[in-house]
PDB file of C-alpha atoms in Angstrom:
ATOM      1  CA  UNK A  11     -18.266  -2.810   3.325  1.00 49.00           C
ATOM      2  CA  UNK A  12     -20.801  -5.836   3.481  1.00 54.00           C
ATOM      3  CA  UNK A  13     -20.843  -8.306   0.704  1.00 54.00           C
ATOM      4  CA  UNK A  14     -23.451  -6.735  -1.926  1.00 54.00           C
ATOM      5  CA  UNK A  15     -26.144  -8.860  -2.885  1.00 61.00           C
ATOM      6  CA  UNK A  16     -26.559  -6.816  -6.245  1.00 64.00           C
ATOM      7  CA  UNK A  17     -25.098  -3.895  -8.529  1.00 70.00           C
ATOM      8  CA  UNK A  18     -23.023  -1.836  -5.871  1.00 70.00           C
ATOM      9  CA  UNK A  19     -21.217   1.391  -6.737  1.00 73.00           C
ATOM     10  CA  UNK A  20     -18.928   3.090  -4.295  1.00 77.00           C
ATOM     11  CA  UNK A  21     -19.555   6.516  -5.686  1.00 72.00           C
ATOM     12  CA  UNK A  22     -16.406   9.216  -5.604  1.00 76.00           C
ATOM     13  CA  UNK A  23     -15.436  10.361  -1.784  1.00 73.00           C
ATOM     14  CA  UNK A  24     -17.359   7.586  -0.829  1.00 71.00           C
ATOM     15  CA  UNK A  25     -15.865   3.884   0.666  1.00 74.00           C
ATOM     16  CA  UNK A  26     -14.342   3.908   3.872  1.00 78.00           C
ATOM     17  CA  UNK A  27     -11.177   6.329   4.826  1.00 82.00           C
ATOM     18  CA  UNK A  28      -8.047   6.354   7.088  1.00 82.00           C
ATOM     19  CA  UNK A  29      -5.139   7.911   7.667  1.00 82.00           C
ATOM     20  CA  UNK A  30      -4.617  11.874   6.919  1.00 82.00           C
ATOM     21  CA  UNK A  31      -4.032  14.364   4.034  1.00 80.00           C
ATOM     22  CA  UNK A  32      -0.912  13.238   2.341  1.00 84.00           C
ATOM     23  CA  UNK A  33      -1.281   9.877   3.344  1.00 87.00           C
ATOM     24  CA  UNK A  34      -4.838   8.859   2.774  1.00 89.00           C
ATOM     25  CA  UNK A  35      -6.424   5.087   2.328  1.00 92.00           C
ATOM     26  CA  UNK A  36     -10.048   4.531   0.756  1.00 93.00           C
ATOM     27  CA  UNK A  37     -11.347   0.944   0.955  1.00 92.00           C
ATOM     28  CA  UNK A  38     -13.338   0.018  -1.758  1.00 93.00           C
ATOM     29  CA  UNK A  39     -13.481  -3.379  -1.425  1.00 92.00           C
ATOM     30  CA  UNK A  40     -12.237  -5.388   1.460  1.00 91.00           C
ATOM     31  CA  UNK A  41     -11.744  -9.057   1.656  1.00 92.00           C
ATOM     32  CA  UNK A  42     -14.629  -9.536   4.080  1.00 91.00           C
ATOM     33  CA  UNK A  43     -16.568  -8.287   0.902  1.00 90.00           C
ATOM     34  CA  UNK A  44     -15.357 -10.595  -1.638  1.00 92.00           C
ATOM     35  CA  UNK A  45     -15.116 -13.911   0.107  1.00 93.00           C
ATOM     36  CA  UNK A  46     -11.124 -13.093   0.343  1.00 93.00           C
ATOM     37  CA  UNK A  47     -10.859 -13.699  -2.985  1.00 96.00           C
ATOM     38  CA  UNK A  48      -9.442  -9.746  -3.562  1.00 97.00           C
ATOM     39  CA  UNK A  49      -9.196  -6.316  -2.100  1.00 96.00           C
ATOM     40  CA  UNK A  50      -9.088  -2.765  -3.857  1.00 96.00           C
ATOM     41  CA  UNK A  51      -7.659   0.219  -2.088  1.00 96.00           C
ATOM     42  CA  UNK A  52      -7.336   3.467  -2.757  1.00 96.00           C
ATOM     43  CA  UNK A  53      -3.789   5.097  -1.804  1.00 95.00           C
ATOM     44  CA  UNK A  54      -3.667   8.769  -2.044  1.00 96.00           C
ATOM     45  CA  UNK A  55       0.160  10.024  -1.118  1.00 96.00           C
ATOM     46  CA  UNK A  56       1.550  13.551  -1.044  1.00 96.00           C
ATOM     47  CA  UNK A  57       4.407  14.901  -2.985  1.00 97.00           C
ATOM     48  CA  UNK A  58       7.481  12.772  -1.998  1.00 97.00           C
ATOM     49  CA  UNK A  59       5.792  10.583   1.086  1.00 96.00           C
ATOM     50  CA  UNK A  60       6.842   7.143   1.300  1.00 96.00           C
ATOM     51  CA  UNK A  61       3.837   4.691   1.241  1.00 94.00           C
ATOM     52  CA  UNK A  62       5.503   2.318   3.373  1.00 92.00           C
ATOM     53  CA  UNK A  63       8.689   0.933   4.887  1.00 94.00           C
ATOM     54  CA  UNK A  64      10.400  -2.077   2.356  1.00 96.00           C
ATOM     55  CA  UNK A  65       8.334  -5.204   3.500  1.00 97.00           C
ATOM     56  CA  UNK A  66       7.443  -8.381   1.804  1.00 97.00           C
ATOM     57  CA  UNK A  67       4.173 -10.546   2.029  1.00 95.00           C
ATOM     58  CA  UNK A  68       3.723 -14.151   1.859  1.00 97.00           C
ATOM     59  CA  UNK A  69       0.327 -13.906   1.358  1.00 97.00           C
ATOM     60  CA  UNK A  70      -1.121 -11.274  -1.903  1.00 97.00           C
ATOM     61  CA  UNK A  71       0.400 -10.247  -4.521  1.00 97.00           C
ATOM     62  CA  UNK A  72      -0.476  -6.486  -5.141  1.00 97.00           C
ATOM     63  CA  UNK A  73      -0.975  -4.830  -8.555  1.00 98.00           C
ATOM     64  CA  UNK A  74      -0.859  -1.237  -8.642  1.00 98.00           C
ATOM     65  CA  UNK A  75      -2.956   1.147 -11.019  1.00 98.00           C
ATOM     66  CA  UNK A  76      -1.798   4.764 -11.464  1.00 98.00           C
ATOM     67  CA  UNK A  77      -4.363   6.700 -11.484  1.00 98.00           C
ATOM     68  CA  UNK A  78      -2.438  10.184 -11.356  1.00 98.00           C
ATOM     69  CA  UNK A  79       0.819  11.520 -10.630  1.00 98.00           C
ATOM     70  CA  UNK A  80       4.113   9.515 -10.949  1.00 98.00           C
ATOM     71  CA  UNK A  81       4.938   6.454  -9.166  1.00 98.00           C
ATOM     72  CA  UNK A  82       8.282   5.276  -7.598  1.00 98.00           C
ATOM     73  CA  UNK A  83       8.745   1.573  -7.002  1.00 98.00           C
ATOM     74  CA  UNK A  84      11.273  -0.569  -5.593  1.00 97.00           C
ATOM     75  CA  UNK A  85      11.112  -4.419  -5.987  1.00 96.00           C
ATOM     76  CA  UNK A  86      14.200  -6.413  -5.599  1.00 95.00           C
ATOM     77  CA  UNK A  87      16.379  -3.772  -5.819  1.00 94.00           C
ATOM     78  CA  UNK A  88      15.484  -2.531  -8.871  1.00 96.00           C
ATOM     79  CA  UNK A  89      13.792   0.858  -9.237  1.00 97.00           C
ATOM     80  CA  UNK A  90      10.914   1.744 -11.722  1.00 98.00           C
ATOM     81  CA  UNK A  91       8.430   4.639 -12.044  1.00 98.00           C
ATOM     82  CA  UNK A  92       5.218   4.554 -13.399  1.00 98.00           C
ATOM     83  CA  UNK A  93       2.592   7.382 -14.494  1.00 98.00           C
ATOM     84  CA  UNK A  94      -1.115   7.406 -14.875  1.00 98.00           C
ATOM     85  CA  UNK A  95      -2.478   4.547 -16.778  1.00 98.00           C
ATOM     86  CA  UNK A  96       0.168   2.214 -15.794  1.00 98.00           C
ATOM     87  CA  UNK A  97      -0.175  -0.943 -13.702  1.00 98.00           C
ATOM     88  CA  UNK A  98       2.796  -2.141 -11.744  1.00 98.00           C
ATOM     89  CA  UNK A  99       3.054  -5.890 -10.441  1.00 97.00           C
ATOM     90  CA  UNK A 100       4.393  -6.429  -7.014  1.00 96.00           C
ATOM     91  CA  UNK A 101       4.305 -10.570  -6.269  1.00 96.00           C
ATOM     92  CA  UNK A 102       4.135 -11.731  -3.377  1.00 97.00           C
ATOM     93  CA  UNK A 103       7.534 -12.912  -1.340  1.00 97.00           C
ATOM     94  CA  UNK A 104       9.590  -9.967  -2.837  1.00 98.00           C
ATOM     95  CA  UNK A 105      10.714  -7.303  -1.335  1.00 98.00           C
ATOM     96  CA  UNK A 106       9.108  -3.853  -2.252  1.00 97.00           C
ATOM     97  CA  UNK A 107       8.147  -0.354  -1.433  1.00 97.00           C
ATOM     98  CA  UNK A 108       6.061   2.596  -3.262  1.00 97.00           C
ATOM     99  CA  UNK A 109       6.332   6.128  -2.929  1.00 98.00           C
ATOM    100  CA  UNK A 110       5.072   9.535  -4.586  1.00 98.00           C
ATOM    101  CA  UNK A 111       8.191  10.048  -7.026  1.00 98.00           C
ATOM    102  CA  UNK A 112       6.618  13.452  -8.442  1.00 96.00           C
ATOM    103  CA  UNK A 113       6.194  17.143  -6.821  1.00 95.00           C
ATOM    104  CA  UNK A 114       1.811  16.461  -7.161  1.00 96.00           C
ATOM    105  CA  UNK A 115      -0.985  14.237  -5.498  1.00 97.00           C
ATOM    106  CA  UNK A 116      -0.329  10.666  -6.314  1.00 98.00           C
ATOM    107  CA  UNK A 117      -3.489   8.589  -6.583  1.00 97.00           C
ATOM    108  CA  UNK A 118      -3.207   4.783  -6.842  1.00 98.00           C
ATOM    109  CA  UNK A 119      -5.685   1.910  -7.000  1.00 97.00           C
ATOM    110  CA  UNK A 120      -4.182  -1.073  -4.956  1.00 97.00           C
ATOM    111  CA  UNK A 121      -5.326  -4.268  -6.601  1.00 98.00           C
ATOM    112  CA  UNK A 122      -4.477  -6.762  -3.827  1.00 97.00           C
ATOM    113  CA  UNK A 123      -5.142 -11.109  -4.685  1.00 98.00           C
ATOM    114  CA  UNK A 124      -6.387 -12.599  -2.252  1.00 97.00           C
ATOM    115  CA  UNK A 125      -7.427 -10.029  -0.171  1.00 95.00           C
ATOM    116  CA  UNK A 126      -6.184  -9.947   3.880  1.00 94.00           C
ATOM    117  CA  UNK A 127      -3.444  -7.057   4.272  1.00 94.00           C
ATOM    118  CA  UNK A 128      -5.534  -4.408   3.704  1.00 93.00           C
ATOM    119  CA  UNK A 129      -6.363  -4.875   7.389  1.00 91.00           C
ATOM    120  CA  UNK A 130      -2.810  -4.139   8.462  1.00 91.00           C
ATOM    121  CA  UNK A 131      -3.213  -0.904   6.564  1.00 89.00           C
ATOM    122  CA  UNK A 132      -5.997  -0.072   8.823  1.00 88.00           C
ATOM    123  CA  UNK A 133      -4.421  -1.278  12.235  1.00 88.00           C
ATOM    124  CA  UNK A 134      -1.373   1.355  11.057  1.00 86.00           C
ATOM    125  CA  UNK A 135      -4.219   4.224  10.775  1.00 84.00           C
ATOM    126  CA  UNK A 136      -6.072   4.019  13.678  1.00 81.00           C
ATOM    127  CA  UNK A 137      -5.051   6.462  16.570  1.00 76.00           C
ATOM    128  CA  UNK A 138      -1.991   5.450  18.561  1.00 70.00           C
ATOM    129  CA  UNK A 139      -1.279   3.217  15.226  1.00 65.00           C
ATOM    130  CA  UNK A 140       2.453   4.788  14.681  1.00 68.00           C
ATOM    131  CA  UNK A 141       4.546   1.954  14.919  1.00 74.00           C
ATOM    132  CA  UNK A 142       8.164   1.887  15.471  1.00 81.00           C
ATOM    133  CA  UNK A 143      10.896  -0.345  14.081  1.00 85.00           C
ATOM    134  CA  UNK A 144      10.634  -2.205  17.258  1.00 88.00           C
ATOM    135  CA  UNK A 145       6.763  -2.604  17.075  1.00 88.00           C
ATOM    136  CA  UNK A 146       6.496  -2.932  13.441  1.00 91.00           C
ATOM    137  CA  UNK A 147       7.793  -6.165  12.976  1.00 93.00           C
ATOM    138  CA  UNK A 148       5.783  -7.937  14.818  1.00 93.00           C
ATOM    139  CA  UNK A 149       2.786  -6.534  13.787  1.00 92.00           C
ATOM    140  CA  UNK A 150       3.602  -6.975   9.907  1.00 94.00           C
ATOM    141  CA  UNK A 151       4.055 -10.702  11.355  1.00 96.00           C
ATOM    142  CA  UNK A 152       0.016 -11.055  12.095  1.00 95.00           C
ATOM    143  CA  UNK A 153      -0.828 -10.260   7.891  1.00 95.00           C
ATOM    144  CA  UNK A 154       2.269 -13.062   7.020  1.00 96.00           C
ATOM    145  CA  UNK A 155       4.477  -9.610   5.991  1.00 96.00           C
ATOM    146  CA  UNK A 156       8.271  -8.690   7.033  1.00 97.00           C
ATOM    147  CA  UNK A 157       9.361  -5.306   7.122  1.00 96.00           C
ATOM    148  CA  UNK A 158      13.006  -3.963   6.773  1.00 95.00           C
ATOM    149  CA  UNK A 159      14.021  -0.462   7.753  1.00 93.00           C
ATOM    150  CA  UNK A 160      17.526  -0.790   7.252  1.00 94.00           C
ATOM    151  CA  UNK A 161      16.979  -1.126   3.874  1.00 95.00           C
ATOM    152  CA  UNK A 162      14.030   1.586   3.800  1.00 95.00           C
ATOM    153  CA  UNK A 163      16.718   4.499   4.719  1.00 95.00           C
ATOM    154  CA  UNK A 164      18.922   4.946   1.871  1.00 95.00           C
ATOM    155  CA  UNK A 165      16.216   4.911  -0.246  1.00 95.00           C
ATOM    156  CA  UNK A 166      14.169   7.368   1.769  1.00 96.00           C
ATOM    157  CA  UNK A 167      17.950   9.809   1.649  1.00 97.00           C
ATOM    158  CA  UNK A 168      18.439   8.770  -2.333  1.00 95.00           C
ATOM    159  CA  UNK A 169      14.908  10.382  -2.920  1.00 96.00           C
ATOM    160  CA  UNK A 170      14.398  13.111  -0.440  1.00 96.00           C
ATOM    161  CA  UNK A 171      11.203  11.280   0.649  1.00 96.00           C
ATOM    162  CA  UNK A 172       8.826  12.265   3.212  1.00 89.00           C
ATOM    163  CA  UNK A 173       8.228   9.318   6.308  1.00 85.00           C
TER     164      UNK A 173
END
């Protein structure tokens, strides 16, 4: 989206999309759009997918509004849910993951300051974008992010989740 140069709403189903049922991104506002100052994204999961393998980011911190359905979140070890109307903190330089901890849709609004790795969530949607653990990492490594997989599998068995 271009920078607006007055009141701009990005109506329902609008804002740009990628990725696939069960695994869906909307863009509502990019970094491009703000200056870099921030980027909101909208994360729609399916029952039990896993948003993502445990990474870190030296760059954003990401805050994370439930908009329905419940939540899973690792950060440091520690595991949390959350359910519509919370907001979950991620900082930046700790290690995290998210995933759809309920048997419904799971709709998020990711609240990311500044704004940059939002554009590594499009390079993993675009076609031919399924990385590997051996591709991944340096990828991650463009957007200042580390990813660990090792660490993303027991979780992934513990929960029954979806990758």
């Amino acid at each position: 989206m271009d920078t607006p140069t007055g009141p701009h709403v990005v109506r329902a189903g609008e804002g740009d999309a990628t990725g696939e049922p069960g695994l869906l991104d909307r863009y509502l506002i990019e970094s491009a759009a703000s200056s870099g100052l921030v980027a909101l994204v909208e994360h729609v999961l399916g029952p039990k997918a896993l948003a993502a393998p445990m990474h870190r980011h030296s760059r954003e911190d990401e805050y994370t509004f439930v908009l329905a359905g419940t939540l899973g979140v690792i950060e440091e070890g520690i595991e949390i849910t959350a359910t519509a109307g919370d907001l979950v903190a991620k900082p930046r330089g700790r290690w995290h993951t998210f995933w759809n901890a309920g048997g419904n849709e799971l709709r998020v609004l990711e609240i990311i300051v500044p704004g940059g790795i939002e554009g590594l969530f499009r390079r993993l949607a675009e076609p031919g974008g399924e990385y590997s653990p051996e591709t991944l990492p340096a990828l991650a490594a463009e957007y200042g992010a580390e990813v660990d997989f090792e660490a993303t599998m027991p979780l992934v068995e513990r929960h029954g989740l979806v990758v």
